[in-house]
CSV table of C-alpha atoms and ligand atoms in Angstrom, one decimal:
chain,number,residue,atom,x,y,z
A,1,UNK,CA,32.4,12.3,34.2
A,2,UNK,CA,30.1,10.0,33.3
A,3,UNK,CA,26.8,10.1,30.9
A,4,UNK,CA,23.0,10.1,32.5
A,5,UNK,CA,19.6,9.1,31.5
A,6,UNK,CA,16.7,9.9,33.4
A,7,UNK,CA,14.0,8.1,31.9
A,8,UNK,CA,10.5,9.0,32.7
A,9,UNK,CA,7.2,7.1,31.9
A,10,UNK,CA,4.2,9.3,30.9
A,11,UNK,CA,0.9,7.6,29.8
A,12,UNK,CA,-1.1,10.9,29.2
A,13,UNK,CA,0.7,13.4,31.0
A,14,UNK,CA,0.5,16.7,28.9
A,15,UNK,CA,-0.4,19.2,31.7
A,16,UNK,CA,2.8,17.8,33.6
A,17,UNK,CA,5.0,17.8,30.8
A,18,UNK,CA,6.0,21.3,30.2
A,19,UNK,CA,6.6,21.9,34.3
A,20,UNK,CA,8.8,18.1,34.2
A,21,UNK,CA,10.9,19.3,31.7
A,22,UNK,CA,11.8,22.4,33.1
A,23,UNK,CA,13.0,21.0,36.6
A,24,UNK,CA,14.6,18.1,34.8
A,25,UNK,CA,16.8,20.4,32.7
A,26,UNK,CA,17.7,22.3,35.3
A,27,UNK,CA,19.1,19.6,37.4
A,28,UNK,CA,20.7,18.1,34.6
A,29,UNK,CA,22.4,21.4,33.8
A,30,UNK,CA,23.3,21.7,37.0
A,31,UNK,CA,25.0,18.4,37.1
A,32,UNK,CA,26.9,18.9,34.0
A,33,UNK,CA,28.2,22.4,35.3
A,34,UNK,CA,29.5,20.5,38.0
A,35,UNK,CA,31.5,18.1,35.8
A,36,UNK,CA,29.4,15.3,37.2
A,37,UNK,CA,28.2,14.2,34.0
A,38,UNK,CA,28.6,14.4,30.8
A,39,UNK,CA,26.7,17.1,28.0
A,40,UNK,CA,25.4,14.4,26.1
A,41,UNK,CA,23.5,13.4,28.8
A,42,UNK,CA,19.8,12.8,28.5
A,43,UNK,CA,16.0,13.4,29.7
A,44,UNK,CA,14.3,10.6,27.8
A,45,UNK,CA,10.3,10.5,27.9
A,46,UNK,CA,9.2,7.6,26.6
A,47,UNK,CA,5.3,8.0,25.9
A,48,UNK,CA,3.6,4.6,26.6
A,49,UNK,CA,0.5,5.1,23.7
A,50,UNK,CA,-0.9,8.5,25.4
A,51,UNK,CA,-3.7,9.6,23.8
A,52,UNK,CA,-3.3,13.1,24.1
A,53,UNK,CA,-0.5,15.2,23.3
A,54,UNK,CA,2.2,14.0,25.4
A,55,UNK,CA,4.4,12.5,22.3
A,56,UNK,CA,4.0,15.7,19.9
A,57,UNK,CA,5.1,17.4,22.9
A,58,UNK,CA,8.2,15.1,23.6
A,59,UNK,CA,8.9,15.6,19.9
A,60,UNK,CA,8.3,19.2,20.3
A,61,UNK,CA,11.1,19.9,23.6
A,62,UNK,CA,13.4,17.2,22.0
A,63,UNK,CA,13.6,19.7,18.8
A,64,UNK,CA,14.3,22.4,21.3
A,65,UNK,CA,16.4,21.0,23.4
A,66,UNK,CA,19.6,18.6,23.0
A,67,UNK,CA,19.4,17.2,26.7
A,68,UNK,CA,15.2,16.1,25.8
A,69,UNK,CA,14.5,12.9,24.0
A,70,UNK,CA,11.7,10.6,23.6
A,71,UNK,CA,10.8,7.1,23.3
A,72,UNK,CA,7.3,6.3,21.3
A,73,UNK,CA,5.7,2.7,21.7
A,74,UNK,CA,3.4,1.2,19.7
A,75,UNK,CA,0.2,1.3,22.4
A,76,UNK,CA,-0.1,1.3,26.0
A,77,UNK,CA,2.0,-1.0,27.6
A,78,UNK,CA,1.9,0.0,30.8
A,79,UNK,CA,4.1,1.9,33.8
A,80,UNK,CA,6.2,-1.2,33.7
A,81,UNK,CA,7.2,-2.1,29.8
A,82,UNK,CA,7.3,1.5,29.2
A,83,UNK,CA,10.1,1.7,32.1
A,84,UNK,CA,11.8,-1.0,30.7
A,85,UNK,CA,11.3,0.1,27.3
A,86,UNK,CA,13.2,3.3,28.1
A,87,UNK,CA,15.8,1.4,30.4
A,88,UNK,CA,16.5,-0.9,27.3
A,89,UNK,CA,17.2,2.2,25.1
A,90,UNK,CA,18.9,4.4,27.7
A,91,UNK,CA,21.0,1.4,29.2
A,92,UNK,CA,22.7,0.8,26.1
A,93,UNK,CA,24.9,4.0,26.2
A,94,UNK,CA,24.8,5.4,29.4
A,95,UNK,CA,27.0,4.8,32.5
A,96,UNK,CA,23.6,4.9,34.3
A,97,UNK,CA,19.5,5.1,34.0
A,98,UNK,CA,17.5,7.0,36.8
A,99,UNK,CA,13.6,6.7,36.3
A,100,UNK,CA,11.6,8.6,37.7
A,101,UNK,CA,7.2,9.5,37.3
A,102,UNK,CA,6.5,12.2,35.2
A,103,UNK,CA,4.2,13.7,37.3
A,104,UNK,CA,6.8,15.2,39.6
A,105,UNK,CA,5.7,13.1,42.8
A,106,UNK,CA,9.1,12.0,43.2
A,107,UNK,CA,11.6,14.9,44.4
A,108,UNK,CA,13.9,16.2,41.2
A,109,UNK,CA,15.9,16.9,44.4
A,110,UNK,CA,16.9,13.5,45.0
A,111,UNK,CA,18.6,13.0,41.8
A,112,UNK,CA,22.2,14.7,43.0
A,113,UNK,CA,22.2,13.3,45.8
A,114,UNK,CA,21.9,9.6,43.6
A,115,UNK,CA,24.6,10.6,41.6
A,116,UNK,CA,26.7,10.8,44.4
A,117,UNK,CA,26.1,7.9,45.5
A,118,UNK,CA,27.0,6.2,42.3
A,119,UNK,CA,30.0,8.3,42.1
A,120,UNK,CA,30.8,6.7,45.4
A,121,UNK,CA,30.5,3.6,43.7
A,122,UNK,CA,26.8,2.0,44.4
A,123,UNK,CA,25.6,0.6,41.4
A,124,UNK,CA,22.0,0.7,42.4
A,125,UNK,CA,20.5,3.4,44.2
A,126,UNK,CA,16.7,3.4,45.7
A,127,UNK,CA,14.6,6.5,46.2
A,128,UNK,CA,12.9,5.9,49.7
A,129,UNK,CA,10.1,7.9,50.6
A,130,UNK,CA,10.3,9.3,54.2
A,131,UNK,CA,6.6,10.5,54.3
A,132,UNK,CA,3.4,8.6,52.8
A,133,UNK,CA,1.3,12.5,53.4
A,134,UNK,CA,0.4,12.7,50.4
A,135,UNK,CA,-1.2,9.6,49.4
A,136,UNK,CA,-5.1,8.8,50.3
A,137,UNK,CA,-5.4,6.9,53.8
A,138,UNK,CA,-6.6,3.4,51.9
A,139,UNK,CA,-3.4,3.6,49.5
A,140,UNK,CA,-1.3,3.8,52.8
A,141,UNK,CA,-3.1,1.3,54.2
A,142,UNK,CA,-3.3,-1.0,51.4
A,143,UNK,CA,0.8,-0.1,50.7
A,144,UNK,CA,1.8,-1.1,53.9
A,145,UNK,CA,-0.3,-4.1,54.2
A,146,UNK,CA,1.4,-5.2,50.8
A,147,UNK,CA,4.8,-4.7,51.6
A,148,UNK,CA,4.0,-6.8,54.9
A,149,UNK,CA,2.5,-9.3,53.2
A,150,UNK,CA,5.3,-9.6,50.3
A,151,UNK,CA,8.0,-9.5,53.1
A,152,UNK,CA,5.9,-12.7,55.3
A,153,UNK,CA,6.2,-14.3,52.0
A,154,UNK,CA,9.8,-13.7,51.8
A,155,UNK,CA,10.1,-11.6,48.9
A,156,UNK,CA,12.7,-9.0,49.3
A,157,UNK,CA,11.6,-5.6,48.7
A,158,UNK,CA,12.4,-2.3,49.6
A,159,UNK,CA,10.0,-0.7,51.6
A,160,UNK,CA,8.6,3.1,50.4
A,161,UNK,CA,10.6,2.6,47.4
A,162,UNK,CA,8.9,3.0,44.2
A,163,UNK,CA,10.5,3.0,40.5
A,164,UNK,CA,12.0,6.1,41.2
A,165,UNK,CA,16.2,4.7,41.5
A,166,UNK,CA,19.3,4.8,39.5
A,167,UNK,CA,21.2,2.0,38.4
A,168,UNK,CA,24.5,1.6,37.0
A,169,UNK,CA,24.7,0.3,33.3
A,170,UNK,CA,25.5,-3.0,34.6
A,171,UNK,CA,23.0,-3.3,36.9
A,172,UNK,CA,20.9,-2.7,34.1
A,173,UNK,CA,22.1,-5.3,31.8
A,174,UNK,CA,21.1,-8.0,34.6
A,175,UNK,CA,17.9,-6.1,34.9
A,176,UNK,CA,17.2,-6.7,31.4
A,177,UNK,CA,18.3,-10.4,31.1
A,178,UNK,CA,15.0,-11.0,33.4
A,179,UNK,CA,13.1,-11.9,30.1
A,180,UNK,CA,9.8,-12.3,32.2
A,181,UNK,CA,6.5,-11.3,30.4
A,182,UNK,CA,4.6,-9.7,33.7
A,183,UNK,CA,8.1,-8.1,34.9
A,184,UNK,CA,7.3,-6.8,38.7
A,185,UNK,CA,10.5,-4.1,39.0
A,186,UNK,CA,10.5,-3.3,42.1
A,187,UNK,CA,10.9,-7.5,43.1
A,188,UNK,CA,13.3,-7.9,40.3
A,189,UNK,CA,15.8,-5.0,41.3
A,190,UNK,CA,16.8,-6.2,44.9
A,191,UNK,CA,17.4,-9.4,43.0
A,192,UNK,CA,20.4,-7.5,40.9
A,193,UNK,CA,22.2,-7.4,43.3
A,194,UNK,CA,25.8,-5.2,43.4
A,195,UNK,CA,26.3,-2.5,45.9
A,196,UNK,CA,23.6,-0.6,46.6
A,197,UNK,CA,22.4,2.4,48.6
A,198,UNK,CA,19.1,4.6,49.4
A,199,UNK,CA,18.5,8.1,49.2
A,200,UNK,CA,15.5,9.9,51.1
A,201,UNK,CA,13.1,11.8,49.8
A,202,UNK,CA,9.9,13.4,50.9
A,203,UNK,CA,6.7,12.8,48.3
A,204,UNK,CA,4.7,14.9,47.1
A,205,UNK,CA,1.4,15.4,45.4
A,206,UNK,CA,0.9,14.9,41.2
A,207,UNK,CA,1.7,18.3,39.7
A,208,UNK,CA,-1.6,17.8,37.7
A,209,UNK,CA,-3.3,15.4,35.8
A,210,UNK,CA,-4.7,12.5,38.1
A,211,UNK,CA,-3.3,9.2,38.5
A,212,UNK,CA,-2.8,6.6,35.7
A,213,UNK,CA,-3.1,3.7,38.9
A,214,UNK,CA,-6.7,3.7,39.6
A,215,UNK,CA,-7.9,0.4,42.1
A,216,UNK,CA,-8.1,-2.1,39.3
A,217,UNK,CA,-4.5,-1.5,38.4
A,218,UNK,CA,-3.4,-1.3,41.6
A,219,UNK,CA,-4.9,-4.9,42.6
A,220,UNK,CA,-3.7,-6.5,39.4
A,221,UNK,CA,0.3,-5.1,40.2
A,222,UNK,CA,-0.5,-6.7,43.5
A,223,UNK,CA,-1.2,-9.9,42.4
A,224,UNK,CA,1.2,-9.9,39.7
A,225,UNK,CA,3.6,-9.2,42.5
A,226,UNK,CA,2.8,-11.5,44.2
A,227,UNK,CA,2.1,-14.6,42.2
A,228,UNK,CA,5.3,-13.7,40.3
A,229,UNK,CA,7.4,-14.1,43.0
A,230,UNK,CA,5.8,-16.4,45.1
A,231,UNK,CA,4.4,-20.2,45.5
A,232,UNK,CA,3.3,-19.6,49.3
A,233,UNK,CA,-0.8,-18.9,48.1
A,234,UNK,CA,-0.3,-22.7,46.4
A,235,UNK,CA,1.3,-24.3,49.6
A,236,UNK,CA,-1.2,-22.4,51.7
A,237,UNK,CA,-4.3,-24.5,49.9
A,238,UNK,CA,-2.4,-27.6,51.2
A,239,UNK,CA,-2.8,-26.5,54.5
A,240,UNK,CA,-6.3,-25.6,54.3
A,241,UNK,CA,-6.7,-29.2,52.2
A,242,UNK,CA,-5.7,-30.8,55.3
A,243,UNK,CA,-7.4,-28.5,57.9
A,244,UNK,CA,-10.7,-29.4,55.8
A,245,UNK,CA,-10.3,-32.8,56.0
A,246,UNK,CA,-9.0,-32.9,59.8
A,247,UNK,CA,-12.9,-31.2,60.4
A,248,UNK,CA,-14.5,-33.8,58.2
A,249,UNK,CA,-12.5,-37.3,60.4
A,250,UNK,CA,-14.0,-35.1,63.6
A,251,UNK,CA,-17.3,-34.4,62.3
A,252,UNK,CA,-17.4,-38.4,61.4
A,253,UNK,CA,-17.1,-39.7,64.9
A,254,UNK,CA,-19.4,-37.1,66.2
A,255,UNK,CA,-22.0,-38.4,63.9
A,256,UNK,CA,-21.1,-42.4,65.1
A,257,UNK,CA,-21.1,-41.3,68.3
A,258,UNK,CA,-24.3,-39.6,68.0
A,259,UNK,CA,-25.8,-43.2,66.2
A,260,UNK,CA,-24.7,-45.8,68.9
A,261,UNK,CA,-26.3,-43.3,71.7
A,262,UNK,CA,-29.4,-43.6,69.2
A,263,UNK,CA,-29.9,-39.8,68.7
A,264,UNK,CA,-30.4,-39.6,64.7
A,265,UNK,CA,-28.8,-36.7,63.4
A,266,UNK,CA,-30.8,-34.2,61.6
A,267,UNK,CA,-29.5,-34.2,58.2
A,268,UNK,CA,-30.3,-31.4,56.1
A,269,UNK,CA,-28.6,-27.8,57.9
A,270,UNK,CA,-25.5,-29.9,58.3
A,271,UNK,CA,-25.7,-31.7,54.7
A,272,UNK,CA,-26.2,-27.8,53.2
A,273,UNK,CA,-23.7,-26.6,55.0
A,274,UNK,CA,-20.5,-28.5,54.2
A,275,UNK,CA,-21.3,-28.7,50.5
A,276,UNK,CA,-21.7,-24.6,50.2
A,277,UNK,CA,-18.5,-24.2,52.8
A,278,UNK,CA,-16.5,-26.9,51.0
A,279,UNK,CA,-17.6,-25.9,47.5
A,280,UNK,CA,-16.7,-22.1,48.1
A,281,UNK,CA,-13.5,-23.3,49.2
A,282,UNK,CA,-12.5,-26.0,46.4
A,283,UNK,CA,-13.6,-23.0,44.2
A,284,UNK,CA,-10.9,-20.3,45.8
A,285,UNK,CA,-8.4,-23.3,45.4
A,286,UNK,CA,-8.8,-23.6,41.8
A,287,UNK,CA,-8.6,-19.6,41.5
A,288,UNK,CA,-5.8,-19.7,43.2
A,289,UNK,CA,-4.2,-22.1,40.9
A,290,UNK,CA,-6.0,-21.0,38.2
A,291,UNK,CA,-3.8,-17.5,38.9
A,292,UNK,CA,-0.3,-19.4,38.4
A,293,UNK,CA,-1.7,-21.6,35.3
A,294,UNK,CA,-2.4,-18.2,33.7
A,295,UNK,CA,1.3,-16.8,34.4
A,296,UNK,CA,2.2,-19.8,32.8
A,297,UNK,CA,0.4,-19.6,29.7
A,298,UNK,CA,1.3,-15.3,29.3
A,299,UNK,CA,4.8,-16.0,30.0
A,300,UNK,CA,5.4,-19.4,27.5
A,301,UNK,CA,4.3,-17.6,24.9
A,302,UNK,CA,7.0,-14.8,25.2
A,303,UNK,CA,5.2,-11.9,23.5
A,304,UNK,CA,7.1,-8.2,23.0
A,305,UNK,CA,7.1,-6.4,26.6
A,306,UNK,CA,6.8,-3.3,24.5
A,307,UNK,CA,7.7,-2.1,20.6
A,308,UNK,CA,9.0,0.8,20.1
A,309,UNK,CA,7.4,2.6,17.3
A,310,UNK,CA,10.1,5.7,17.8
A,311,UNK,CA,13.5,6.1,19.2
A,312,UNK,CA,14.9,9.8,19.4
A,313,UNK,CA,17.3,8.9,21.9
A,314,UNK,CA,19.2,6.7,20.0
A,315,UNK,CA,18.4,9.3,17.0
A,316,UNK,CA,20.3,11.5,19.0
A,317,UNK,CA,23.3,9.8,20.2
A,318,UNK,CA,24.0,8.2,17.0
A,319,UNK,CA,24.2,11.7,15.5
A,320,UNK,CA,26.6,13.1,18.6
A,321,UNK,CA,28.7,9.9,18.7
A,322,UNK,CA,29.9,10.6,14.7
A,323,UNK,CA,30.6,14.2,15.7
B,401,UDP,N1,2.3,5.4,33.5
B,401,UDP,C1,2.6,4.8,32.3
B,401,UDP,N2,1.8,3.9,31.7
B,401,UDP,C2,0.6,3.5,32.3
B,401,UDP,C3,0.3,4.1,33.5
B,401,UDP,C4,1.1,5.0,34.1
B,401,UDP,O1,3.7,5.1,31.7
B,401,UDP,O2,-0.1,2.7,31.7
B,401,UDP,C5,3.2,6.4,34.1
B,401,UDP,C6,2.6,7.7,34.4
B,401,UDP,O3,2.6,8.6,33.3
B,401,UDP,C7,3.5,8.2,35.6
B,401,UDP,C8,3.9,6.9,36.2
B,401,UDP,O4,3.7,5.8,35.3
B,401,UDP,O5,4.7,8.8,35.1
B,401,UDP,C9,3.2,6.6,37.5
B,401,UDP,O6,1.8,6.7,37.3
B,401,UDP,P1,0.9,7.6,38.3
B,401,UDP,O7,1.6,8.8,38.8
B,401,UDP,O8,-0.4,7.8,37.6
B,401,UDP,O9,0.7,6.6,39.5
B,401,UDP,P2,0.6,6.9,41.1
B,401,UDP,O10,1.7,7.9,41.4
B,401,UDP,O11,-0.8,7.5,41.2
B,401,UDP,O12,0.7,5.6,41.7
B,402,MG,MG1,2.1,9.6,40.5
């Protein structure tokens, strides 16, 4: 028998909460009826600065109930601090972490069939989506096109797998020796290493609520991914650099040709041309750069990924490791 957390992000989820709970509990229960895991197992929520009423209900089911806890940051942090913020907590006395959404996207289902695996001895176990149905025809699109463009960059990721895994207490300790500011999960976990193993599951839609990822956030977690774990965009402007300038030697004997055959090239079209072409592109370059200078400066200054203004988790299993 071992002890379980499944910790589970919720930024404003109250109409999801109550129906999460419920199905979370149940599979627990089920597990520890089984003798897979142990009673002092846990559901912890950790609330990343909702607004509504998602904590007072955390702290109203973790009264209730002695498998519910709850992790309260400070503010928002986001869907990735406030995963690591509850991997931190959870990973410190359990044999291993699931997270999973709140919103019940990802199928409850899958969770027995992860714990198996670990039993079997994986130490890091990725929910794969078999079916994309659900999801809008653009965030298909623009999914797919990510993952190709990550994998031509040569960043190992997992294809259709989102932050819905489990991972052994180990692998979470590597997890969290990663001490980078703009932490992209799903790049860092492939990069743990260990056994590891996947377990299918279909997707579904958000129980309620709406999304948390609206187009903005979804852009800036691609570009984070990206320029996190790649210097190809940089290398990329050196190749252009040279292109450019291979275009300019040409266009130069063009024009001497042009002079010793006396025709007098027109200056102006040509003149506007180049310095609108080659200004839009020195400008891209510097972007470009500009994106890895800014990494630089939020990542030397080493801020908090996330405080924790509550912790009933370790509330809890203080309390149930005196008894
Ligand atoms: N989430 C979070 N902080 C945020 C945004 C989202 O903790 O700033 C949580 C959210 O509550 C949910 C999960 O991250 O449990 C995934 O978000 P969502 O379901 O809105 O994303 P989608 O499934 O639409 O990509
Ligand atoms: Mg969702």
């Amino acid at each position: 028998m071992f002890k379980l957390s499944i910790v589970v992000p919720c930024y404003n989820e109250q109409e999801v909460l109550h129906e999460t709970t419920k199905e979370l509990t149940q599979i627990v229960n089920n597990l520890i009826n089984e003798k897979k895991i142990t009673a002092t197992s846990k559901v912890v929520f950790v609330d990343d600065g909702s607004r509504d009423k998602t904590w007072s209900l955390i702290d109203e089911y973790s009264s209730e109930n002695d498998l519910i806890s709850g992790v309260k940051l400070s503010r928002n942090f986001g869907h990735q601090g406030a995963l690591l913020a509850g991997v931190t907590a959870a990973s410190k006395d359990s044999d291993a972490v699931i997270t999973i959404d709140a919103d019940l996207q990802d199928d409850v289902n899958a969770i027995p069939k992860m714990v198996d695996k670990f039993i079997e001895g994986s130490e890091v176990v990725y929910g794969v989506r078999n079916n994309r149905d659900t999801d809008s025809s653009f965030k298909r699109g623009t999914a797919e096109l990510f993952y190709k463009f990550m994998g031509w960059l040569g960043v190992k990721l997992v294809p259709d797998s989102a932050d819905f895994r489990l991972m052994s207490k180990r692998a979470c300790e590597v997890l969290l020796s990663y001490k980078e500011t703009n932490l992209f999960l799903r790049g860092i976990v492939p990069m743990v290493g260990f056994k590891s193993d996947k377990v299918y599951y279909a997707r579904k839609e958000r129980f309620a609520g709406e999304s948390k990822y609206p187009l903005k956030k979804m852009i800036k977690f691609a570009a984070d991914g990206i320029t996190s774990f790649s210097i190809v965009p940089i290398k990329m402007i050196m190749g252009l650099g040279f292109f450019i300038v291979l275009i300019s030697i040409f266009l130069l004997i063009y024009t001497i040709v042009q002079k010793i055959n006396g025709q007098v090239v027109s200056g102006w079209p040509s003149m506007m041309i180049s310095i609108w072409a080659l200004g839009g592109v020195q400008l891209i370059c510097i972007s470009v750069i500009g994106e890895y200078v800014g990494k630089i400066f939020s990542e030397v200054k080493h801020r908090p990924r996330f405080t924790i203004e509550r912790d009933i988790y370790t509330e809890k299993t203080l309390k149930e490791n005196k008894r």
